[in-house]
Backbone as numpy.savetxt, mean C-alpha at the origin, in Angstrom:
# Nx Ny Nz CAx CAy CAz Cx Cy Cz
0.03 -20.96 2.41 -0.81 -19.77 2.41 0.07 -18.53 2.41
-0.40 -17.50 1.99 0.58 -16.47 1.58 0.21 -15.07 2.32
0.23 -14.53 3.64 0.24 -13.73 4.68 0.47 -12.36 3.91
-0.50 -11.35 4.42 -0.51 -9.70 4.40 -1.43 -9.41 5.59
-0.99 -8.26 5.46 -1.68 -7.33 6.58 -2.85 -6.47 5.92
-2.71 -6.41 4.50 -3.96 -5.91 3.68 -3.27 -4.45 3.35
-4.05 -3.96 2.78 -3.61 -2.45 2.23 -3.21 -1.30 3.24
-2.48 -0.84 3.97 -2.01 0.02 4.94 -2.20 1.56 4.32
-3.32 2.01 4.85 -3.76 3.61 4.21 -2.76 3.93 4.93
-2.00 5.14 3.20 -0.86 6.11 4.05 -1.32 7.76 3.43
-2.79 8.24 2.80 -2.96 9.19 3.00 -4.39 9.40 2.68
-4.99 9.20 4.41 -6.28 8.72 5.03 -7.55 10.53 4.16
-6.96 11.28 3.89 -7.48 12.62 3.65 -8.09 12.71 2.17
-7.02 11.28 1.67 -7.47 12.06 0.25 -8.84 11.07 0.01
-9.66 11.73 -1.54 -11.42 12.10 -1.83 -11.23 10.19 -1.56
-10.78 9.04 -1.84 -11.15 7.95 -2.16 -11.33 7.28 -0.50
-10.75 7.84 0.23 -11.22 7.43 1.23 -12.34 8.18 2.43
-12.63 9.32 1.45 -13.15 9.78 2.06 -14.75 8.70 3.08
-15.15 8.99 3.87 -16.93 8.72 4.30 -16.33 7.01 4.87
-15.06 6.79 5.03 -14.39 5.67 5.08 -14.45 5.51 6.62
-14.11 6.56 7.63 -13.16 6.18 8.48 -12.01 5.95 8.74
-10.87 5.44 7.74 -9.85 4.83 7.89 -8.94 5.78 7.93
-8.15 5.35 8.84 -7.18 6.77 9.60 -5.69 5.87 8.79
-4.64 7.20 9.33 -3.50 6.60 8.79 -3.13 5.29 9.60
-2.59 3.98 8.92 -1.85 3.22 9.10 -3.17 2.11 9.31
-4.24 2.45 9.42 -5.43 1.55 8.95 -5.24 0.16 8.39
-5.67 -0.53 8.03 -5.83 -2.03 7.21 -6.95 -1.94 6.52
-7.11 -2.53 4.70 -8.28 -2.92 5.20 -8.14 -3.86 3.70
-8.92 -4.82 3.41 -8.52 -5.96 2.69 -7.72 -6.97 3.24
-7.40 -7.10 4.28 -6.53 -8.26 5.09 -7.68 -9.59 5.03
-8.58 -9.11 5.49 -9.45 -10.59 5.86 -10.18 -10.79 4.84
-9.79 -10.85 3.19 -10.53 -11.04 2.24 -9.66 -12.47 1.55
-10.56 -13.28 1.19 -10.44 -14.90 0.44 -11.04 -14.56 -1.18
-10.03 -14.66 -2.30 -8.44 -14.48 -2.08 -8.25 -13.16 -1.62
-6.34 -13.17 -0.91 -6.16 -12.03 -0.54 -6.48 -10.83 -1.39
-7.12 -9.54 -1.03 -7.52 -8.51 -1.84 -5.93 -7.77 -2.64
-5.14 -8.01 -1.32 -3.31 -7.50 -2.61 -2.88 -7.82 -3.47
-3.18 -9.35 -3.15 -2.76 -10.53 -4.39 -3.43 -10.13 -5.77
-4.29 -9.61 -5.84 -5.28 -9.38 -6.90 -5.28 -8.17 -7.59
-5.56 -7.10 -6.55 -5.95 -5.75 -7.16 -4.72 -4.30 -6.80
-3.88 -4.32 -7.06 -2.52 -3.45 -7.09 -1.61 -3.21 -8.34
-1.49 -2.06 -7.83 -0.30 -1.39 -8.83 1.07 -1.48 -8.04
1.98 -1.57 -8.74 3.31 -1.83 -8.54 4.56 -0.29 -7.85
4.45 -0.14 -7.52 5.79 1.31 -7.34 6.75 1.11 -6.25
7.72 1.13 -6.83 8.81 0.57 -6.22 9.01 1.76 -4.57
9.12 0.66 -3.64 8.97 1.35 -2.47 10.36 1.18 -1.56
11.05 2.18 -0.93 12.27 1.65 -0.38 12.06 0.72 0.89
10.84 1.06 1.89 10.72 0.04 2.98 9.68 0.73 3.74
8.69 -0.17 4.55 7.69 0.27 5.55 8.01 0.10 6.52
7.89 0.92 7.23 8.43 1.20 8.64 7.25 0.48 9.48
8.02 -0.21 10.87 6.89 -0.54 11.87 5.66 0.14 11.83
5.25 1.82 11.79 4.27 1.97 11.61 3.34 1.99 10.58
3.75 1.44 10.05 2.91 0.51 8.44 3.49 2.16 7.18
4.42 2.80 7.77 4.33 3.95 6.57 5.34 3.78 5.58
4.91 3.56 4.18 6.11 3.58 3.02 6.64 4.70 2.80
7.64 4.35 2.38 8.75 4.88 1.39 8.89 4.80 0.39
8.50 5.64 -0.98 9.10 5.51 -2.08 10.27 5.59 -1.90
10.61 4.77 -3.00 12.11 4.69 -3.89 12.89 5.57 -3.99
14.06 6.41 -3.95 14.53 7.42 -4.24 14.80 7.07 -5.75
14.69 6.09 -6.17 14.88 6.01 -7.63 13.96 5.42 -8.81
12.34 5.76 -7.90 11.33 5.40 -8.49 10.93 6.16 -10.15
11.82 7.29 -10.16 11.40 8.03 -11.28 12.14 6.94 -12.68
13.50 6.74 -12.39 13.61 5.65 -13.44 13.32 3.76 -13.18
12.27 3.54 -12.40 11.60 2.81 -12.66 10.34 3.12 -13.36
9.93 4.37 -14.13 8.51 4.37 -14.60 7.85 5.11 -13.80
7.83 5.41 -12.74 7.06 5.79 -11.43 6.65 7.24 -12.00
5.24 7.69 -12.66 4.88 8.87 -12.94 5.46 10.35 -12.16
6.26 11.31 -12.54 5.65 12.44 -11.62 4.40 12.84 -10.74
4.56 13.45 -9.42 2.82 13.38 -8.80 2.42 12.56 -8.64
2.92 10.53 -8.49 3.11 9.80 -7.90 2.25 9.65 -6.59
0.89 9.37 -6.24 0.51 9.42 -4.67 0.59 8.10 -4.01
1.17 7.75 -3.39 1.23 6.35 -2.67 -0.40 6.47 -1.60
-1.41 5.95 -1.90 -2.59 6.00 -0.96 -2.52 4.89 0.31
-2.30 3.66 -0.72 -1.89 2.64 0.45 -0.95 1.54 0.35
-0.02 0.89 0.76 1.12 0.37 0.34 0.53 -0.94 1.56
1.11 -1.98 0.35 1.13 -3.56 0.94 2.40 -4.49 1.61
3.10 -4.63 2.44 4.03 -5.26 2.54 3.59 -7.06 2.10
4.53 -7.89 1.39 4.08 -8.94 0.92 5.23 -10.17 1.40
5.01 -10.76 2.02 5.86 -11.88 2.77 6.53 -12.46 1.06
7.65 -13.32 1.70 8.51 -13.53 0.36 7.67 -14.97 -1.07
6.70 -15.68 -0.11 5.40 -16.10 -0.48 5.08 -15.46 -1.69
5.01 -14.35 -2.19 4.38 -13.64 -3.14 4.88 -14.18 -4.13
């Protein structure tokens, strides 16, 4: 079986979460069969999430593809399983 913590909101303000509730460092897709990460994500290279579930882009996400204006909303950490 292949372990997440689900999508970790890292910017609880903006319109898509709005009427949500979900504050920073939130979960939510963890307890979904199949996992909801496994399935529905975009890729952007992240340097590391800190204990409090908050990412880091890449400092070198721009030449991976990584658009300008770039918003990271919620970032997945993915056990090596993936």
């Amino acid at each position: 079986m292949r372990d997440t913590p689900g999508f970790i909101v890292q910017q609880p303000g903006h319109w898509i979460f709005a009427g949500t509730g979900l504050a920073r460092g939130a979960s939510l897709g963890a307890d979904t069969w199949p996992p909801l990460p496994g399935y529905e994500c975009d890729g952007a290279p992240v340097d590391h999430i800190g204990p409090d579930g908050q990412a880091i882009l890449s400092p070198w996400r721009d030449e991976a593809g990584t658009p300008d204006g770039y918003q990271l909303l919620a970032a997945c950490p993915l056990d090596r399983r993936w």
